[in-house]
Coordinates of C-alpha atoms and ligand atoms in Angstrom, one line a residue:
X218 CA -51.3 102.3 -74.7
X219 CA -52.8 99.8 -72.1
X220 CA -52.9 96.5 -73.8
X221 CA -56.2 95.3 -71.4
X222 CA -57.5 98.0 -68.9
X223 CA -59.3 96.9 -65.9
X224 CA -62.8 98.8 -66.2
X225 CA -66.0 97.6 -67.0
X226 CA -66.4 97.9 -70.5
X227 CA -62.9 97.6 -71.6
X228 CA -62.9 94.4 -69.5
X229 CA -66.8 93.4 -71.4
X230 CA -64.9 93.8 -74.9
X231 CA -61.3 92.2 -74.3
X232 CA -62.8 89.1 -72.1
X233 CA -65.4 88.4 -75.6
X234 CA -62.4 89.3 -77.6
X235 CA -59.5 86.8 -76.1
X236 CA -62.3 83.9 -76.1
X237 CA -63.2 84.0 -79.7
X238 CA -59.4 84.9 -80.3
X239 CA -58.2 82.5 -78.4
X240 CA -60.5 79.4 -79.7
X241 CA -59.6 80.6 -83.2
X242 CA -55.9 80.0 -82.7
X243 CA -56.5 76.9 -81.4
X244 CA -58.1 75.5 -84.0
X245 CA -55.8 77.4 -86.8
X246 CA -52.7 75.5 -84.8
X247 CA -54.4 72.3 -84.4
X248 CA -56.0 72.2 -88.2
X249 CA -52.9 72.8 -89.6
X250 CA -50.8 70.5 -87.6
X251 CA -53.1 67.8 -88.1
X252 CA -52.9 68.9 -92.2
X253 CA -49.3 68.3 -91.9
X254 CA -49.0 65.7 -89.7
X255 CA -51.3 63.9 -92.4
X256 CA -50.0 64.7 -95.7
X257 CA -46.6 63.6 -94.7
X258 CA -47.9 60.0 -93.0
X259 CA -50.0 59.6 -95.9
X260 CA -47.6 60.5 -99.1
X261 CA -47.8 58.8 -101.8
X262 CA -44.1 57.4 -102.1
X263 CA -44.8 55.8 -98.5
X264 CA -48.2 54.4 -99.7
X265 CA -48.3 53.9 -103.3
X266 CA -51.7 51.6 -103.2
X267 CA -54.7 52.9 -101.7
X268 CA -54.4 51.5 -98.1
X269 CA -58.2 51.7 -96.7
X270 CA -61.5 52.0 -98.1
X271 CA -63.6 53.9 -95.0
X272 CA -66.9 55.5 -96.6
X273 CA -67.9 57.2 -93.4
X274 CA -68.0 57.5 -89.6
X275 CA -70.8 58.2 -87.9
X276 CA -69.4 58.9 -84.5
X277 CA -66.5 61.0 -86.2
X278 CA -69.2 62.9 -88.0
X279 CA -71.3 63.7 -84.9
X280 CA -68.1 65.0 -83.0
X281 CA -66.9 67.4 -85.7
X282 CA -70.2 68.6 -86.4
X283 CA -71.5 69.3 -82.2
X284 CA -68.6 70.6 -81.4
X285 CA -67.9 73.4 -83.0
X286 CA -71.7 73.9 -83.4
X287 CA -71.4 74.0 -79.3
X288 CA -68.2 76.5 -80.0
X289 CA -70.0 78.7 -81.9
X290 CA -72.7 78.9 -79.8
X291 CA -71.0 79.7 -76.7
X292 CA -68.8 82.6 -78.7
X293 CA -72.5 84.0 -79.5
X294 CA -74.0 83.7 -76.1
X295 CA -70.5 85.9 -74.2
X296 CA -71.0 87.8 -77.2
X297 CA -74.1 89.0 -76.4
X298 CA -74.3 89.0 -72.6
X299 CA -71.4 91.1 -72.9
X300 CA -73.3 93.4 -75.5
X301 CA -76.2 93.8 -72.9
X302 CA -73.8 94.9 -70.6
X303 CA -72.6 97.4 -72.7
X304 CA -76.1 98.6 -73.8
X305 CA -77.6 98.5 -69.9
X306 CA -76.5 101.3 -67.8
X307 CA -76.0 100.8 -64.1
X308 CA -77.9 102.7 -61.7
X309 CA -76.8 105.9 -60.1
X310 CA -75.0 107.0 -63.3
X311 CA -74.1 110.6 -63.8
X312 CA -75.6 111.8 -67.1
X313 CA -73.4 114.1 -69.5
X314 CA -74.8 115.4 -72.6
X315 CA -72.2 115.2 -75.4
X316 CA -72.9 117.6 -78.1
X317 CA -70.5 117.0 -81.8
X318 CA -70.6 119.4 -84.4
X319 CA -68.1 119.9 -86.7
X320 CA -65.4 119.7 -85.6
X321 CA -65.8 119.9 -81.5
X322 CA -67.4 118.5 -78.7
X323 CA -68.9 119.6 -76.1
X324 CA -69.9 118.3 -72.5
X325 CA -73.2 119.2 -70.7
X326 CA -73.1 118.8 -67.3
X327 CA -76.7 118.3 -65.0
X328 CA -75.9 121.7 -63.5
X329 CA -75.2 123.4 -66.5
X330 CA -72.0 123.4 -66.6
X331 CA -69.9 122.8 -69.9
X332 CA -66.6 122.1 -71.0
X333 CA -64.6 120.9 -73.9
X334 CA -63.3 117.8 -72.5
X335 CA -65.2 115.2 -70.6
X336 CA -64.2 115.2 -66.6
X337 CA -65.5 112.2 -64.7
X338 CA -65.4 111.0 -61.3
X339 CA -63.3 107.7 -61.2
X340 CA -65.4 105.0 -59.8
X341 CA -68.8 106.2 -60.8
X342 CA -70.6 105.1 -64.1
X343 CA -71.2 107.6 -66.8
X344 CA -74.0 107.8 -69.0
X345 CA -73.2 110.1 -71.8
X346 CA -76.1 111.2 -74.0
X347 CA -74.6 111.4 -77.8
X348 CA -76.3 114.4 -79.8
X349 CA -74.7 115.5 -83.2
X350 CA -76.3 119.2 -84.6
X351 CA -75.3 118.9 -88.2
X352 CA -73.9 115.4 -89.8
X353 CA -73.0 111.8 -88.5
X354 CA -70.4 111.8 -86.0
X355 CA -68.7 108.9 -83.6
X356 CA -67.8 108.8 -80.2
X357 CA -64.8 106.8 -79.9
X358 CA -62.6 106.0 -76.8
X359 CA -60.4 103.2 -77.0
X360 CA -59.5 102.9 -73.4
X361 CA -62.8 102.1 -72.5
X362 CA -63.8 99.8 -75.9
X363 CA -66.5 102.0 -76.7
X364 CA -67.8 103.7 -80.1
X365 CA -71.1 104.9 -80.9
X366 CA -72.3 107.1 -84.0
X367 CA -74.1 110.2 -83.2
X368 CA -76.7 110.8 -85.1
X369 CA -78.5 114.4 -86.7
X370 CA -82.0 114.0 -85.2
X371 CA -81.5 111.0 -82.6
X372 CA -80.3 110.7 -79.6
X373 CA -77.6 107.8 -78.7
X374 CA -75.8 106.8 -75.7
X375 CA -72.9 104.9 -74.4
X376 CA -71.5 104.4 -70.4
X377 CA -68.3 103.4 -69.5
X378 CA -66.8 104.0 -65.5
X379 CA -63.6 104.7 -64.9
X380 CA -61.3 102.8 -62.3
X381 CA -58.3 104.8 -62.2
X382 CA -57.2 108.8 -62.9
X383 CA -55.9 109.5 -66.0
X384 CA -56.5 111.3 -69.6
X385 CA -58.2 109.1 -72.2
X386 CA -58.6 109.8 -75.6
X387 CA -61.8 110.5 -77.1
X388 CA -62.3 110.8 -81.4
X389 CA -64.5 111.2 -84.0
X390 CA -64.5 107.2 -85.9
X391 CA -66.9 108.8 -88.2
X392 CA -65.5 110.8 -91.3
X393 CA -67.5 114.3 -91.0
X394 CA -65.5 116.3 -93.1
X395 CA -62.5 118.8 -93.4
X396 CA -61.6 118.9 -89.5
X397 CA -62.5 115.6 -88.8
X398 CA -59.1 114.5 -87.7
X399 CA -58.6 117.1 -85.6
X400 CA -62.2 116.3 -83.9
X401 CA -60.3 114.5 -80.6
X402 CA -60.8 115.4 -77.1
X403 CA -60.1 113.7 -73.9
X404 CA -62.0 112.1 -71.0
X405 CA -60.2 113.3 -68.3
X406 CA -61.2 111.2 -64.8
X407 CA -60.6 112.4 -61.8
X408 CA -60.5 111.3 -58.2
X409 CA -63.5 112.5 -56.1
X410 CA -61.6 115.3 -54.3
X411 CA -61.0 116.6 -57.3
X412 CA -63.9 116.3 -59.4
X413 CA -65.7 118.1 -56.5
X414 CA -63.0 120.3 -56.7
X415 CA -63.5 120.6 -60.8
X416 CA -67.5 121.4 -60.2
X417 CA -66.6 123.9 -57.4
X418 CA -65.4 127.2 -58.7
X419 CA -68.2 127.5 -61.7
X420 CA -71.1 126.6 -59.2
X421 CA -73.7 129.1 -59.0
X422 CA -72.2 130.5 -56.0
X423 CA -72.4 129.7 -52.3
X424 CA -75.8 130.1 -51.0
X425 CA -75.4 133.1 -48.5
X426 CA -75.3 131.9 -44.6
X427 CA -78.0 133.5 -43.4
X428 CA -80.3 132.1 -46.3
X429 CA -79.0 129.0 -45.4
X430 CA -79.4 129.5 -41.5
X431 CA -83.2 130.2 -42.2
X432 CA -83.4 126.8 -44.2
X433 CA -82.0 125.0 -41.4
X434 CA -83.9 126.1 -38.7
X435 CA -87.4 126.0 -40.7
X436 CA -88.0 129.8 -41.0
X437 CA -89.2 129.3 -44.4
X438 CA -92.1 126.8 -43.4
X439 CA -93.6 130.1 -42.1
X440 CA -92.5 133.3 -44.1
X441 CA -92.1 133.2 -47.4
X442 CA -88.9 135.2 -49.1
X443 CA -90.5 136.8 -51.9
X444 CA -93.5 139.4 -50.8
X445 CA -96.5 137.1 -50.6
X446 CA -97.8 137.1 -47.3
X447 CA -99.3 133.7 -45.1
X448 CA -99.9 132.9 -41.9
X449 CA -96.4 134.9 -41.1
X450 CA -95.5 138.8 -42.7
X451 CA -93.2 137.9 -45.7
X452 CA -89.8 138.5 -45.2
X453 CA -88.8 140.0 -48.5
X454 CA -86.9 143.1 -48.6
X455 CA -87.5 144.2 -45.5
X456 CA -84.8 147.0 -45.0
X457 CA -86.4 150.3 -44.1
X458 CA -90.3 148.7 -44.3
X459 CA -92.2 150.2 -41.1
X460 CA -94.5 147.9 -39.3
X461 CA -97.8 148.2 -37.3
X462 CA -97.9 146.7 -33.9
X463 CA -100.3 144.7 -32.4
X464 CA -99.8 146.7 -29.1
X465 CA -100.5 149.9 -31.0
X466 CA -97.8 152.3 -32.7
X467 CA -95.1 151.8 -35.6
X468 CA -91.2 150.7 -35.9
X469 CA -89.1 150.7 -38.6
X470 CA -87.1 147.6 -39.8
X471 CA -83.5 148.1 -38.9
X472 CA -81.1 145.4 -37.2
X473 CA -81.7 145.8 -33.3
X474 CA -85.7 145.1 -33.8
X475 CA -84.7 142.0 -36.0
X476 CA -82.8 141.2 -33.4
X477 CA -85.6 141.1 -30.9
X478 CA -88.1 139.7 -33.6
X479 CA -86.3 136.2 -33.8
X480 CA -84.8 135.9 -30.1
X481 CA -88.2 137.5 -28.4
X482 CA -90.8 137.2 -31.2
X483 CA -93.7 138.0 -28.4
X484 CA -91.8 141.7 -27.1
X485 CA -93.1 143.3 -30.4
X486 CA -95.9 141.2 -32.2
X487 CA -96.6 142.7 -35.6
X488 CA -100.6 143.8 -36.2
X489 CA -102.8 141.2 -38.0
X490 CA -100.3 138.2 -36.9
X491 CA -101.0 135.3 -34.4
X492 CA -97.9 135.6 -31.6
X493 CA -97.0 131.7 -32.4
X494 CA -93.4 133.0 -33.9
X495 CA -91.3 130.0 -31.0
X496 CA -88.0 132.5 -29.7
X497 CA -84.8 131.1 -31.0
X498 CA -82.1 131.5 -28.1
X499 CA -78.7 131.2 -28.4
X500 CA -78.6 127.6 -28.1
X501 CA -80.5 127.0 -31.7
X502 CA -79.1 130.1 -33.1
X503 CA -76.1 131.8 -32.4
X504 CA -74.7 135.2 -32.4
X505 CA -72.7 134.5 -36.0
X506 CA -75.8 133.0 -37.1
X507 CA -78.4 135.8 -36.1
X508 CA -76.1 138.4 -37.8
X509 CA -76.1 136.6 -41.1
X510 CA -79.8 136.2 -40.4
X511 CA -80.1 139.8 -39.9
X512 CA -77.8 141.1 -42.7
X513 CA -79.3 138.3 -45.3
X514 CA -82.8 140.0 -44.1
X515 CA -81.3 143.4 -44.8
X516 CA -80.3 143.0 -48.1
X517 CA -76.7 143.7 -47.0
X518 CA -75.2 139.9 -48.1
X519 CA -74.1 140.8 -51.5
X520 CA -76.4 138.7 -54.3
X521 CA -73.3 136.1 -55.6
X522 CA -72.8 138.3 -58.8
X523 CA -73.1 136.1 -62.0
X524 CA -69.3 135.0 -62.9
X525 CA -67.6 136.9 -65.5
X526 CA -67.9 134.8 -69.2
X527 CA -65.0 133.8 -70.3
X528 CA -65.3 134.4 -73.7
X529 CA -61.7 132.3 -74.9
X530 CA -63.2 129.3 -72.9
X531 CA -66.6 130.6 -74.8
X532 CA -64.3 129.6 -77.9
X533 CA -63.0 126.7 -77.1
X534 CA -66.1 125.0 -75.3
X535 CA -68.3 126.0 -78.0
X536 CA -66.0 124.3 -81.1
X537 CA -65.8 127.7 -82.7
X538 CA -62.0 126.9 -82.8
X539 CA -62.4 123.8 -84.3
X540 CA -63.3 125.6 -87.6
X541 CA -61.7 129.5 -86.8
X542 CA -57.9 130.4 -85.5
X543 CA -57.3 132.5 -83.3
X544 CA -53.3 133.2 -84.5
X545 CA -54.0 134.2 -87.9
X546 CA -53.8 131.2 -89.9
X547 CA -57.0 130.1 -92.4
X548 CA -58.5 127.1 -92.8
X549 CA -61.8 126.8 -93.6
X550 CA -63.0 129.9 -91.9
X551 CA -62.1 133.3 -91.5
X552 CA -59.5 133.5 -88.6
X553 CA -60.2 135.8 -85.3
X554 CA -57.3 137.5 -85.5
X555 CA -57.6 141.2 -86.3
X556 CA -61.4 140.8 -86.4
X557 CA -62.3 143.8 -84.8
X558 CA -60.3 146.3 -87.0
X559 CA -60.8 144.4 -90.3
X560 CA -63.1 145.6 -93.1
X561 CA -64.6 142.2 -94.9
X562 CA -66.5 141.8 -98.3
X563 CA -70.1 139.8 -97.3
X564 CA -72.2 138.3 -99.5
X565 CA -75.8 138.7 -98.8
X566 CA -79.2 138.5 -100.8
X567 CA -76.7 137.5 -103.7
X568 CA -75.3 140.9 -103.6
X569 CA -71.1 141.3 -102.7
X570 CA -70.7 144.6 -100.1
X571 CA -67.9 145.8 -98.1
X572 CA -68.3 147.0 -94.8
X573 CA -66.7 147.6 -91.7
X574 CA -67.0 144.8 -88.4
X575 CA -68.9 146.1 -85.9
X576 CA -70.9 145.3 -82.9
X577 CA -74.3 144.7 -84.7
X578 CA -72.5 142.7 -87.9
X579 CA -70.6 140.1 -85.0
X580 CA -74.3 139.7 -83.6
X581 CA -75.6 138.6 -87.2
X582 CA -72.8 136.4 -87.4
X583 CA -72.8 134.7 -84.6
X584 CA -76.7 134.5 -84.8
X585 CA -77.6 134.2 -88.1
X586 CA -74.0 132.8 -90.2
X587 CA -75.7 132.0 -93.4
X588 CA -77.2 135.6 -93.8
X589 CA -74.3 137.5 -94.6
X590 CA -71.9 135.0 -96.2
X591 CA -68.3 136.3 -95.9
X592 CA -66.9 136.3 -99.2
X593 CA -64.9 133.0 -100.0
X594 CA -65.8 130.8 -97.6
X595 CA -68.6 128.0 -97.6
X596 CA -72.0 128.4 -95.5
X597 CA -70.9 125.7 -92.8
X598 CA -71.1 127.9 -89.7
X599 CA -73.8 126.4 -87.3
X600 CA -76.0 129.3 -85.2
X601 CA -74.6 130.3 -82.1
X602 CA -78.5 130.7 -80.8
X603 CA -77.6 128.4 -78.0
X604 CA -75.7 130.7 -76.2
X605 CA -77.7 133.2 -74.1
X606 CA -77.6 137.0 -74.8
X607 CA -75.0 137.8 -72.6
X608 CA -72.7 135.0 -73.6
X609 CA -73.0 136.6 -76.7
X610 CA -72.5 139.6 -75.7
X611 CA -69.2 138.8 -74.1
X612 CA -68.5 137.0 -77.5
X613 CA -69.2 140.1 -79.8
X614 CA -67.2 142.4 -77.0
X615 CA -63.7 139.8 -77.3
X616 CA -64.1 139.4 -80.6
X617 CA -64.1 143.6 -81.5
X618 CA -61.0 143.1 -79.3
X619 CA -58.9 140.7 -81.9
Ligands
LIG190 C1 -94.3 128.8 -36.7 C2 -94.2 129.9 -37.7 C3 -92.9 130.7 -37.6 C4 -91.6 130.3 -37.6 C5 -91.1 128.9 -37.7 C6 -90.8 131.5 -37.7 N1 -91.6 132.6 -37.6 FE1 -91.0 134.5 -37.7 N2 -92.9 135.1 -37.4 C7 -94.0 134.4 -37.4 C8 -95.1 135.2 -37.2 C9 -96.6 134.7 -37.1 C10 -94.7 136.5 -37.1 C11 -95.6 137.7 -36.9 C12 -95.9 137.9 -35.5 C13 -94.8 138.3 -34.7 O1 -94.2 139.4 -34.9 O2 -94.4 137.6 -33.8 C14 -93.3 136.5 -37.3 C15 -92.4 137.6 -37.3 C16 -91.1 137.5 -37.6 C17 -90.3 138.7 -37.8 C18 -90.7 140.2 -37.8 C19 -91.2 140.4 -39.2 C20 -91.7 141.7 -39.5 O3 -92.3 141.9 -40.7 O4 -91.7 142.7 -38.7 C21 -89.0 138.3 -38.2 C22 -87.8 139.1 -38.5 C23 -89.1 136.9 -38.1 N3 -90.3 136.4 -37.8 C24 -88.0 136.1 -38.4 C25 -88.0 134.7 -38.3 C26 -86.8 133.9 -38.4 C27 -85.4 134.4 -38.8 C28 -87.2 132.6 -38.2 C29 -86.4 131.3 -38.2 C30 -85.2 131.4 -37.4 C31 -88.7 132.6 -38.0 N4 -89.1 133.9 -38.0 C32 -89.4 131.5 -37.7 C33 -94.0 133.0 -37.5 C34 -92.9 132.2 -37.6
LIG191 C1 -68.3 124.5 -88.9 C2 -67.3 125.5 -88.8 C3 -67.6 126.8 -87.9 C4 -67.9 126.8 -86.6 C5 -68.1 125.6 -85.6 C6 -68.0 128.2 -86.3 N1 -67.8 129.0 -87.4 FE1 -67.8 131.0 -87.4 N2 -67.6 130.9 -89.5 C7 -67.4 129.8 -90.2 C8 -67.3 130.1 -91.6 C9 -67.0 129.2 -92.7 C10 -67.5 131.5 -91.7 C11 -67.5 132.4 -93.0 C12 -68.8 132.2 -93.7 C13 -69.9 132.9 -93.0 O1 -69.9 134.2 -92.9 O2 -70.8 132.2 -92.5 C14 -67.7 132.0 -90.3 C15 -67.9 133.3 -89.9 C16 -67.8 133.8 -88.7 C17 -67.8 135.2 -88.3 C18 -67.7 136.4 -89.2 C19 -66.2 136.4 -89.4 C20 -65.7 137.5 -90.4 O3 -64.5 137.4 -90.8 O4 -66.5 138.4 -90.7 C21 -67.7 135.2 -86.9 C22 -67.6 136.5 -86.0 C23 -67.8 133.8 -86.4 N3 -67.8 133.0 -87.5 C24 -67.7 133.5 -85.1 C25 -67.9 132.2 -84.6 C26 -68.1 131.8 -83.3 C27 -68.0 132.8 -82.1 C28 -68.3 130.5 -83.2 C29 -68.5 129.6 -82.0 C30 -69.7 129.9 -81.3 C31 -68.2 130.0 -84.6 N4 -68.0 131.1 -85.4 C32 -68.3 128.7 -85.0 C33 -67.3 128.5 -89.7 C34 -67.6 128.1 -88.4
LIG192 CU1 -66.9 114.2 -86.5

């Protein structure tokens, strides 16, 4: 455990913390040696009599009243500076949703992408967006002196920045239930390269080079990509297309007259268009370049297929282990083990029925839990309907498979 961490917030708390600490100590030490101090100078077998006869002291009074008047003030006003800090985010934060549900949480980044722990770029502020779908959660990490409920209908936030790589602990502080101990997770900051790194692989996929060629040099301020024609043809799917000629006759699309079309737009001018298509020579585009061009134009750059789902990351990302196993063991929900081949007794319309799992009963369950209750176990499952069809899809498919 660090004792006092060095970012932001951590550094907001403990500074508040060791000044209201530290006053209090001194006036616990100081009251009670002054207590001591007194009742031995002033014991009885030393002074039998009464010795003075002081009524009151103005002076004495105004001290001991200011001062710690002025103490308490001052512990209110770093108190609450420090509190705004806490509360007021600092520009240019990244913003992660954090969803809780019993007994998971889950990370949403801008571009979509999710995970189970909450990876941050060290040195950048993070704003992260508290949601809860079901009962009163609390986002708790102690390395960074922040805790905030999350709340069923409500959104919350805290931010916190991270000075230095590392795994941090993140909990529930709000008792939710049955798994609520085991609702931890981690932040898990990174350095830059990495993080990058981190948000690479999952990324929608490189934008082909030719596209981005045609970005670059402005291509798209004239032709559109998708079949609606302007002041320049459209250069959607043009593989194959034939063309009219201003200069009279036809040609078909293929690579040569592309070729010619973007280094000597004026050789072949296509019917109904002005000729004010500038050439691009070598010097603005080159060989490598006009080949992507050509082979992006001609449909021949492979589409970046749509990554596989991962339905175990499915499971984990999504807090569906949080409440099923995967190895067999039962908790408070069925285990995933053996799913596929097992026959189960479901409750539905109030009505007990055995039947087989297949396909189109995973669907239901995923979709629509509280339908068909299986037999035994409480209607806690939250709807999967956040996932999209082909997630669950991929769920239903791994699932048969267990
Ligand atoms: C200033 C507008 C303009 C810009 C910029 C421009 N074009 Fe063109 N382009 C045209 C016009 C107008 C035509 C039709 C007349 C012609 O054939 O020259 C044309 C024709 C073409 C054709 C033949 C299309 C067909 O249907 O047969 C291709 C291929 C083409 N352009 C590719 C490109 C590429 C690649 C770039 C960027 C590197 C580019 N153009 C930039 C205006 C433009
Ligand atoms: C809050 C706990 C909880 C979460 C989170 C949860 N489930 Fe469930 N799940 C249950 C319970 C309890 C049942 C049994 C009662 C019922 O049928 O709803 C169940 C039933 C199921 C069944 C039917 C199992 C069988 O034996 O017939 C499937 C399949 C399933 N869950 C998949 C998932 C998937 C996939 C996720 C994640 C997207 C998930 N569950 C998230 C608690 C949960
Ligand atoms: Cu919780």
């Amino acid at each position: 455990m660090n004792a006092l961490a060095n970012n932001p917030t951590a550094q907001a708390v403990d500074n508040v913390l060791i000044y209201i600490f530290g006053f209090s100590l001194i006036l616990l030490l100081g009251i009670t040696v002054v207590t001591v101090w007194l009742v031995i100078k002033y014991h009885r077998s030393k002074h039998p009599e009464p010795t003075s006869e002081v009524s009151h002291s103005i002076l004495l009074e105004t001290i001991w009243t200011l001062l710690p008047t002025l103490i308490v003030l001052t512990m209110f006003w770093y108190g609450w500076t420090n509190y705004t800090g806490l509360r007021e985010v600092p520009e240019g934060a990244l913003e992660v949703k954090a969803t809780a549900r019993m007994w998971s949480w889950t990370f949403e980044y801008p571009d979509g992408q999710r995970a189970s722990k909450l990876y941050v770029p060290v040195g950048k502020p993070i704003k992260v967006q508290l949601i809860s779908t079901d009962v009163l959660h609390s986002f708790f990490a102690p390395a960074f002196r922040i805790k905030r409920d999350t709340v069923p209908g409500m959104e919350t936030y805290i931010w916190f920045e991270a000075t230095e790589p590392g795994s941090y602990d993140i909990f529930c502080a709000e008792y939710c239930g049955v798994g609520h101990a085991d609702m931890t997770t981690s932040i898990e900051a990174l350095n830059e390269a990495d993080f990058a790194a981190w948000q690479q692989p999952k990324a929608t996929g490189g934008e082909a080079r030719g596209l981005a060629v045609m970005n670059e040099l402005g291509c798209v301020g004239c032709h559109s990509l998708d079949g609606s024609e302007g002041i320049a043809p459209s250069l959607f799917q043009l593989a194959g297309q034939k063309r009219n000629l201003a200069s009279g006759g036809e040609i078909t699309i293929n690579a040569e007259y592309l070729k010619r079309a973007i280094r000597d737009p004026n050789a072949e001018v296509v019917a109904g268009y002005d000729p004010m298509m500038p050439a691009y020579d070598e010097n603005t585009m080159n060989d490598a370049d006009l080949q992507a061009v050509v082979d992006y134009l001609l449909g021949k750059v492979q589409k970046p297929v749509a990554p596989k789902i991962d339905a175990r990351a499915l499971l984990e990302n999504n807090g569906c282990i949080g409440c099923h196993s995967n190895d067999g063991s039962e908790s408070i929900a069925p285990t995933f083990k053996g799913l596929g081949s097992r026959q189960v007794t479901i409750i539905r319309d109030n009505e007990e029925k055995t039947i087989k799992v297949d396909a189109a009963y995973l669907r239901q369950a995923l979709l629509n839990p509280n339908k068909e209750l299986v037999k035994g176990f409480p209607a806690i499952m939250p709807s999967a309907d956040y996932l999209s069809d082909e997630e669950i899809d991929a769920l239903v498919q791994y699932l048969l498979q267990q």
